[in-house]
mmCIF file of C-alpha atoms in Angstrom:
data_model
loop_
_atom_site.group_PDB
_atom_site.id
_atom_site.type_symbol
_atom_site.label_atom_id
_atom_site.label_comp_id
_atom_site.label_asym_id
_atom_site.label_seq_id
_atom_site.Cartn_x
_atom_site.Cartn_y
_atom_site.Cartn_z
ATOM 1 C CA UNK G 16 -0.205 -10.124 9.416
ATOM 2 C CA UNK G 17 1.947 -12.797 8.644
ATOM 3 C CA UNK G 18 0.975 -15.607 11.228
ATOM 4 C CA UNK G 19 -2.708 -15.786 12.549
ATOM 5 C CA UNK G 20 -1.375 -16.996 15.983
ATOM 6 C CA UNK G 21 2.037 -16.059 17.259
ATOM 7 C CA UNK G 22 1.736 -17.545 20.776
ATOM 8 C CA UNK G 23 4.009 -20.247 20.001
ATOM 9 C CA UNK G 24 6.563 -17.754 18.572
ATOM 10 C CA UNK G 25 6.334 -15.601 21.567
ATOM 11 C CA UNK G 26 7.034 -18.502 23.973
ATOM 12 C CA UNK G 27 10.041 -19.490 21.696
ATOM 13 C CA UNK G 28 11.465 -15.999 22.077
ATOM 14 C CA UNK G 29 10.777 -15.738 25.804
ATOM 15 C CA UNK G 30 12.550 -19.093 26.525
ATOM 16 C CA UNK G 31 15.413 -18.565 23.760
ATOM 17 C CA UNK G 32 14.518 -21.933 22.250
ATOM 18 C CA UNK G 33 16.908 -21.889 19.368
ATOM 19 C CA UNK G 34 16.215 -25.281 18.049
ATOM 20 C CA UNK G 35 12.534 -24.794 17.928
ATOM 21 C CA UNK G 36 12.996 -21.416 16.140
ATOM 22 C CA UNK G 37 15.272 -22.910 13.406
ATOM 23 C CA UNK G 38 12.720 -25.628 12.433
ATOM 24 C CA UNK G 39 10.218 -22.915 11.769
ATOM 25 C CA UNK G 40 12.149 -21.435 8.903
ATOM 26 C CA UNK G 41 10.534 -21.887 5.530
ATOM 27 C CA UNK G 42 13.133 -23.364 3.180
ATOM 28 C CA UNK G 43 10.786 -22.769 0.033
ATOM 29 C CA UNK G 44 10.272 -18.953 0.376
ATOM 30 C CA UNK G 45 10.082 -17.017 -2.771
ATOM 31 C CA UNK G 46 9.370 -13.287 -1.695
ATOM 32 C CA UNK G 47 9.894 -10.651 -4.331
ATOM 33 C CA UNK G 48 11.286 -7.389 -3.247
ATOM 34 C CA UNK G 49 10.203 -3.923 -4.161
ATOM 35 C CA UNK G 50 11.814 -0.381 -4.246
ATOM 36 C CA UNK G 51 10.235 2.688 -2.784
ATOM 37 C CA UNK G 52 10.775 6.419 -2.203
ATOM 38 C CA UNK G 53 12.477 5.759 1.254
ATOM 39 C CA UNK G 54 10.401 8.561 2.726
ATOM 40 C CA UNK G 55 9.935 6.696 6.140
ATOM 41 C CA UNK G 56 12.270 4.207 7.620
ATOM 42 C CA UNK G 57 10.532 2.388 10.443
ATOM 43 C CA UNK G 58 12.604 0.603 13.090
ATOM 44 C CA UNK G 59 11.372 -2.867 14.229
ATOM 45 C CA UNK G 60 13.244 -4.723 16.894
ATOM 46 C CA UNK G 61 13.635 -8.216 15.696
ATOM 47 C CA UNK G 62 12.911 -9.854 19.171
ATOM 48 C CA UNK G 63 9.545 -8.300 19.205
ATOM 49 C CA UNK G 64 7.228 -10.877 17.761
ATOM 50 C CA UNK G 65 3.930 -8.863 17.748
ATOM 51 C CA UNK G 66 5.647 -6.208 15.890
ATOM 52 C CA UNK G 67 7.372 -8.626 13.291
ATOM 53 C CA UNK G 68 3.886 -10.089 12.571
ATOM 54 C CA UNK G 69 2.672 -6.753 11.221
ATOM 55 C CA UNK G 70 5.647 -5.705 8.954
ATOM 56 C CA UNK G 71 3.541 -6.235 5.911
ATOM 57 C CA UNK G 72 0.755 -3.835 7.201
ATOM 58 C CA UNK G 73 2.937 -0.942 8.659
ATOM 59 C CA UNK G 74 2.726 2.390 6.848
ATOM 60 C CA UNK G 75 6.529 2.675 6.158
ATOM 61 C CA UNK G 76 8.410 2.827 2.997
ATOM 62 C CA UNK G 77 11.207 0.909 4.538
ATOM 63 C CA UNK G 78 10.957 -1.799 7.411
ATOM 64 C CA UNK G 79 14.296 -1.735 9.375
ATOM 65 C CA UNK G 80 14.597 -5.080 11.068
ATOM 66 C CA UNK G 81 16.988 -4.227 13.869
ATOM 67 C CA UNK G 82 19.410 -6.520 15.557
ATOM 68 C CA UNK G 83 21.577 -3.609 17.066
ATOM 69 C CA UNK G 84 20.532 -1.114 19.607
ATOM 70 C CA UNK G 85 17.215 -1.907 21.350
ATOM 71 C CA UNK G 86 17.753 -5.791 21.303
ATOM 72 C CA UNK G 87 19.006 -7.158 24.701
ATOM 73 C CA UNK G 88 22.383 -9.095 24.334
ATOM 74 C CA UNK G 89 20.797 -12.187 25.481
ATOM 75 C CA UNK G 90 18.030 -11.926 22.720
ATOM 76 C CA UNK G 91 20.259 -11.202 19.754
ATOM 77 C CA UNK G 92 20.711 -14.786 18.578
ATOM 78 C CA UNK G 93 16.940 -15.722 18.790
ATOM 79 C CA UNK G 94 16.084 -12.262 17.128
ATOM 80 C CA UNK G 95 18.406 -13.161 14.258
ATOM 81 C CA UNK G 96 16.495 -16.444 13.863
ATOM 82 C CA UNK G 97 13.113 -14.732 14.106
ATOM 83 C CA UNK G 98 13.989 -12.420 11.184
ATOM 84 C CA UNK G 99 14.457 -15.668 9.078
ATOM 85 C CA UNK G 100 11.252 -17.156 10.335
ATOM 86 C CA UNK G 101 9.113 -14.179 9.448
ATOM 87 C CA UNK G 102 10.743 -13.199 6.170
ATOM 88 C CA UNK G 103 10.606 -16.965 5.099
ATOM 89 C CA UNK G 104 6.814 -17.032 5.734
ATOM 90 C CA UNK G 105 6.155 -13.570 4.160
ATOM 91 C CA UNK G 106 3.981 -14.039 1.015
ATOM 92 C CA UNK G 107 4.251 -10.442 -0.444
ATOM 93 C CA UNK G 108 5.407 -7.005 0.491
ATOM 94 C CA UNK G 109 4.863 -3.477 -0.831
ATOM 95 C CA UNK G 110 7.842 -2.051 1.058
ATOM 96 C CA UNK G 111 11.613 -2.359 1.311
ATOM 97 C CA UNK G 112 13.097 -4.745 3.953
ATOM 98 C CA UNK G 113 16.550 -3.749 5.382
ATOM 99 C CA UNK G 114 18.347 -5.634 8.162
ATOM 100 C CA UNK G 115 20.325 -3.652 10.648
ATOM 101 C CA UNK G 116 23.096 -5.934 11.959
ATOM 102 C CA UNK G 117 25.331 -5.413 14.759
ATOM 103 C CA UNK G 118 28.811 -3.948 14.382
ATOM 104 C CA UNK G 119 30.962 -6.291 12.147
ATOM 105 C CA UNK G 120 33.315 -7.118 14.934
ATOM 106 C CA UNK G 121 30.489 -7.647 17.337
ATOM 107 C CA UNK G 122 28.499 -10.299 15.613
ATOM 108 C CA UNK G 123 27.486 -8.445 12.385
ATOM 109 C CA UNK G 124 29.569 -10.726 10.043
ATOM 110 C CA UNK G 125 28.003 -13.871 11.510
ATOM 111 C CA UNK G 126 24.420 -12.291 11.254
ATOM 112 C CA UNK G 127 25.074 -11.352 7.508
ATOM 113 C CA UNK G 128 26.284 -14.981 6.640
ATOM 114 C CA UNK G 129 23.156 -16.477 8.383
ATOM 115 C CA UNK G 130 20.586 -14.126 6.748
ATOM 116 C CA UNK G 131 22.053 -13.412 3.402
ATOM 117 C CA UNK G 132 20.121 -16.286 1.700
ATOM 118 C CA UNK G 133 16.690 -14.793 2.558
ATOM 119 C CA UNK G 134 14.786 -12.472 0.244
ATOM 120 C CA UNK G 135 15.076 -8.743 1.309
ATOM 121 C CA UNK G 136 16.653 -5.555 0.033
ATOM 122 C CA UNK G 137 19.763 -4.630 1.986
ATOM 123 C CA UNK G 138 22.047 -4.955 5.011
ATOM 124 C CA UNK G 139 22.501 -1.816 7.138
ATOM 125 C CA UNK G 140 26.016 -1.701 8.738
ATOM 126 C CA UNK G 141 26.497 0.328 11.821
ATOM 127 C CA UNK G 142 29.729 2.091 13.154
ATOM 128 C CA UNK G 143 31.322 2.115 9.602
ATOM 129 C CA UNK G 144 34.748 3.762 9.698
ATOM 130 C CA UNK G 145 36.220 3.174 6.215
ATOM 131 C CA UNK G 146 35.604 1.641 2.950
ATOM 132 C CA UNK G 147 37.219 -1.583 4.026
ATOM 133 C CA UNK G 148 34.196 -2.201 6.183
ATOM 134 C CA UNK G 149 31.967 -2.187 3.119
ATOM 135 C CA UNK G 150 34.461 -4.345 1.282
ATOM 136 C CA UNK G 151 34.246 -6.886 4.128
ATOM 137 C CA UNK G 152 30.487 -7.041 3.754
ATOM 138 C CA UNK G 153 30.596 -7.163 -0.154
ATOM 139 C CA UNK G 154 32.911 -10.379 0.107
ATOM 140 C CA UNK G 155 30.180 -12.418 1.788
ATOM 141 C CA UNK G 156 26.846 -11.008 0.273
ATOM 142 C CA UNK G 157 25.366 -9.729 -2.953
ATOM 143 C CA UNK G 158 22.576 -7.741 -1.253
ATOM 144 C CA UNK G 159 22.654 -3.941 -1.256
ATOM 145 C CA UNK G 160 24.773 -2.350 1.458
ATOM 146 C CA UNK G 161 23.383 0.651 3.549
ATOM 147 C CA UNK G 162 25.753 2.339 5.959
ATOM 148 C CA UNK G 163 25.188 4.328 9.211
ATOM 149 C CA UNK G 164 27.274 7.499 9.341
ATOM 150 C CA UNK G 165 27.771 7.809 13.145
ATOM 151 C CA UNK G 166 31.541 7.896 13.545
ATOM 152 C CA UNK G 167 33.620 11.070 13.125
ATOM 153 C CA UNK G 168 35.869 9.081 10.629
ATOM 154 C CA UNK G 169 32.853 8.199 8.422
ATOM 155 C CA UNK G 170 31.448 11.645 8.561
ATOM 156 C CA UNK G 171 34.547 13.642 7.793
ATOM 157 C CA UNK G 172 35.659 11.064 5.138
ATOM 158 C CA UNK G 173 32.278 10.393 3.558
ATOM 159 C CA UNK G 174 33.513 11.001 0.022
ATOM 160 C CA UNK G 175 35.876 7.991 0.398
ATOM 161 C CA UNK G 176 32.789 5.716 1.010
ATOM 162 C CA UNK G 177 32.108 4.637 -2.562
ATOM 163 C CA UNK G 178 31.093 1.200 -3.645
ATOM 164 C CA UNK G 179 28.807 -0.181 -6.402
ATOM 165 C CA UNK G 180 26.741 -2.047 -3.849
ATOM 166 C CA UNK G 181 26.602 0.948 -1.283
ATOM 167 C CA UNK G 182 23.186 2.683 -1.959
ATOM 168 C CA UNK G 183 22.033 4.382 1.062
ATOM 169 C CA UNK G 184 23.455 6.443 4.031
ATOM 170 C CA UNK G 185 21.807 7.022 7.381
ATOM 171 C CA UNK G 186 22.864 9.905 9.695
ATOM 172 C CA UNK G 187 23.404 8.708 13.158
ATOM 173 C CA UNK G 188 23.220 12.088 14.707
ATOM 174 C CA UNK G 189 23.160 11.047 18.380
ATOM 175 C CA UNK G 190 26.296 8.799 18.164
ATOM 176 C CA UNK G 191 28.113 11.246 15.887
ATOM 177 C CA UNK G 192 27.464 14.132 18.547
ATOM 178 C CA UNK G 193 28.818 11.732 21.283
ATOM 179 C CA UNK G 194 31.913 11.221 19.323
ATOM 180 C CA UNK G 195 32.433 14.937 18.607
ATOM 181 C CA UNK G 196 31.887 15.662 22.366
ATOM 182 C CA UNK G 197 28.953 17.908 21.516
ATOM 183 C CA UNK G 198 25.727 17.795 23.828
ATOM 184 C CA UNK G 199 22.599 16.504 22.384
ATOM 185 C CA UNK G 200 20.899 19.767 23.480
ATOM 186 C CA UNK G 201 22.200 21.406 20.244
ATOM 187 C CA UNK G 202 19.626 19.546 18.311
ATOM 188 C CA UNK G 203 17.398 22.562 17.833
ATOM 189 C CA UNK G 204 15.369 23.550 14.788
ATOM 190 C CA UNK G 205 17.236 26.884 14.452
ATOM 191 C CA UNK G 206 20.755 25.802 15.315
ATOM 192 C CA UNK G 207 23.050 26.561 12.273
ATOM 193 C CA UNK G 208 25.547 23.778 13.451
ATOM 194 C CA UNK G 209 22.883 21.100 13.030
ATOM 195 C CA UNK G 210 21.952 22.608 9.702
ATOM 196 C CA UNK G 211 25.531 22.261 8.601
ATOM 197 C CA UNK G 212 25.925 18.698 9.832
ATOM 198 C CA UNK G 213 22.792 17.618 7.923
ATOM 199 C CA UNK G 214 23.377 19.658 4.805
ATOM 200 C CA UNK G 215 26.957 18.498 4.513
ATOM 201 C CA UNK G 216 25.846 14.934 4.942
ATOM 202 C CA UNK G 217 23.038 15.058 2.482
ATOM 203 C CA UNK G 218 25.102 16.920 -0.238
ATOM 204 C CA UNK G 219 27.948 14.642 0.188
ATOM 205 C CA UNK G 220 25.700 11.723 -0.137
ATOM 206 C CA UNK G 221 24.081 13.008 -3.194
ATOM 207 C CA UNK G 222 27.332 13.796 -4.757
ATOM 208 C CA UNK G 223 28.227 10.141 -4.449
ATOM 209 C CA UNK G 224 24.699 9.294 -5.862
ATOM 210 C CA UNK G 225 23.799 7.615 -2.490
ATOM 211 C CA UNK G 226 20.493 8.171 -0.900
ATOM 212 C CA UNK G 227 20.696 10.254 2.340
ATOM 213 C CA UNK G 228 18.250 9.341 5.167
ATOM 214 C CA UNK G 229 17.682 11.821 8.082
ATOM 215 C CA UNK G 230 17.762 11.017 11.734
ATOM 216 C CA UNK G 231 14.945 9.814 14.140
ATOM 217 C CA UNK G 232 13.355 12.557 16.144
ATOM 218 C CA UNK G 233 11.511 10.876 18.878
ATOM 219 C CA UNK G 234 9.102 13.570 20.069
ATOM 220 C CA UNK G 235 5.877 13.236 17.995
ATOM 221 C CA UNK G 236 5.014 16.901 18.617
ATOM 222 C CA UNK G 237 8.076 18.255 16.931
ATOM 223 C CA UNK G 238 8.421 15.595 14.332
ATOM 224 C CA UNK G 239 6.607 17.215 11.557
ATOM 225 C CA UNK G 240 8.881 20.295 11.784
ATOM 226 C CA UNK G 241 12.042 18.188 11.790
ATOM 227 C CA UNK G 242 10.717 16.208 8.697
ATOM 228 C CA UNK G 243 10.215 19.682 6.895
ATOM 229 C CA UNK G 244 13.706 20.841 7.895
ATOM 230 C CA UNK G 245 15.459 17.664 6.860
ATOM 231 C CA UNK G 246 13.551 17.561 3.644
ATOM 232 C CA UNK G 247 14.733 21.272 2.778
ATOM 233 C CA UNK G 248 18.299 20.230 3.736
ATOM 234 C CA UNK G 249 18.467 17.521 1.211
ATOM 235 C CA UNK G 250 17.198 14.306 2.924
ATOM 236 C CA UNK G 251 15.151 11.789 0.926
ATOM 237 C CA UNK G 252 13.386 10.591 4.121
ATOM 238 C CA UNK G 253 13.742 10.228 7.795
ATOM 239 C CA UNK G 254 13.963 7.404 10.413
ATOM 240 C CA UNK G 255 10.820 6.690 12.372
ATOM 241 C CA UNK G 256 9.853 4.875 15.635
ATOM 242 C CA UNK G 257 6.175 4.652 15.321
ATOM 243 C CA UNK G 258 3.511 4.139 12.552
ATOM 244 C CA UNK G 259 2.217 7.717 13.379
ATOM 245 C CA UNK G 260 5.643 9.018 12.558
ATOM 246 C CA UNK G 261 5.733 7.094 9.293
ATOM 247 C CA UNK G 262 2.373 8.604 8.166
ATOM 248 C CA UNK G 263 3.722 12.135 8.899
ATOM 249 C CA UNK G 264 7.056 11.428 6.993
ATOM 250 C CA UNK G 265 5.184 10.061 4.158
ATOM 251 C CA UNK G 266 3.125 13.080 3.789
ATOM 252 C CA UNK G 267 5.968 15.676 4.273
ATOM 253 C CA UNK G 268 8.311 13.916 1.819
ATOM 254 C CA UNK G 269 5.593 13.346 -0.681
ATOM 255 C CA UNK G 270 5.965 15.121 -3.996
ATOM 256 C CA UNK G 271 3.026 16.790 -5.814
ATOM 257 C CA UNK G 272 2.825 14.018 -8.499
ATOM 258 C CA UNK G 273 -0.034 15.748 -10.400
ATOM 259 C CA UNK G 274 1.756 19.004 -10.640
ATOM 260 C CA UNK G 275 4.814 17.207 -11.787
ATOM 261 C CA UNK G 276 2.999 15.278 -14.298
ATOM 262 C CA UNK G 277 1.501 18.542 -15.705
ATOM 263 C CA UNK G 278 4.855 20.087 -15.971
ATOM 264 C CA UNK G 279 6.307 17.037 -17.863
ATOM 265 C CA UNK G 280 3.550 16.769 -20.275
ATOM 266 C CA UNK G 281 3.463 20.431 -21.046
ATOM 267 C CA UNK G 282 7.266 20.933 -21.489
ATOM 268 C CA UNK G 283 7.348 17.755 -23.739
ATOM 269 C CA UNK G 284 4.619 19.213 -25.953
ATOM 270 C CA UNK G 285 5.506 22.987 -25.788
ATOM 271 C CA UNK G 286 9.086 23.229 -24.798
ATOM 272 C CA UNK G 287 10.096 25.865 -22.197
ATOM 273 C CA UNK G 288 7.038 27.927 -20.584
ATOM 274 C CA UNK G 289 6.302 30.008 -17.569
ATOM 275 C CA UNK G 290 3.656 29.008 -14.920
ATOM 276 C CA UNK G 291 2.847 31.006 -11.674
ATOM 277 C CA UNK G 292 6.087 32.813 -12.049
ATOM 278 C CA UNK G 293 8.155 29.621 -12.474
ATOM 279 C CA UNK G 294 10.143 29.364 -15.755
ATOM 280 C CA UNK G 295 10.125 25.763 -16.732
ATOM 281 C CA UNK G 296 13.233 25.042 -18.848
ATOM 282 C CA UNK G 297 15.283 21.876 -19.329
ATOM 283 C CA UNK G 298 16.809 21.670 -15.850
ATOM 284 C CA UNK G 299 13.435 22.244 -14.226
ATOM 285 C CA UNK G 300 11.822 19.706 -16.503
ATOM 286 C CA UNK G 301 14.495 17.158 -15.569
ATOM 287 C CA UNK G 302 13.873 17.600 -11.887
ATOM 288 C CA UNK G 303 10.185 16.975 -12.134
ATOM 289 C CA UNK G 304 10.855 13.967 -14.452
ATOM 290 C CA UNK G 305 13.110 12.514 -11.720
ATOM 291 C CA UNK G 306 10.499 13.018 -9.100
ATOM 292 C CA UNK G 307 8.159 10.946 -11.111
ATOM 293 C CA UNK G 308 10.450 8.001 -11.264
#
């Protein structure tokens, strides 16, 4: 919890008191960022003060501070300032912080300019169409850049989206299906078309050495199955909308570190060997070595 009492902050948001909010930004913040496995990416709407106040306690690898969908138009300005208030008063964090701005031509550029001086990991850019969108962001910030792959232009030309600061992709499945004029009802666990969309996305991302994050499945009952499927299709983690989903994602995407440690140590001491029908040679060793990093 960042603030003991958030009543004043809640009132500021309710009344859209911009001047009062700006005065609360801590100019002497020195927050250190960290890197995680990105198993769970929890969306937190930036105008929801009670949720912002708990970002240091939430069980997510990545906290996605959201200024786009889910934030009413009349609250976007105060939400932007609230991000600055809470991040500038945050003492320490054991998870990544990413800020999801609005489309670049709908206020996103201004949001990046306002927030870029704070300490956090990355900006997430929605509705990316081409590498020029990434270049526009790079010109105004040295933060990592994450991109939402949710337009048909981005999805079918994903291999053109390469940039030294571009590190993570998120598959925006619902917006993508809308653009392709496909009904959301095709989102079924056994639908080969969904498998192809997700696997093409994850393999293209990994070819570019960019981390692929799967989509948010809102129904908690089927969430575990979708996590397992997306993991099997190459995702690094998935989007989440509740702490309960984060705990499930963290569990599903967790690697058996003890087994990996044993494989690494034995290979380094003995060379190639066989265990439980698995022949551990150089490529297998390197895979487990990567999972330990």
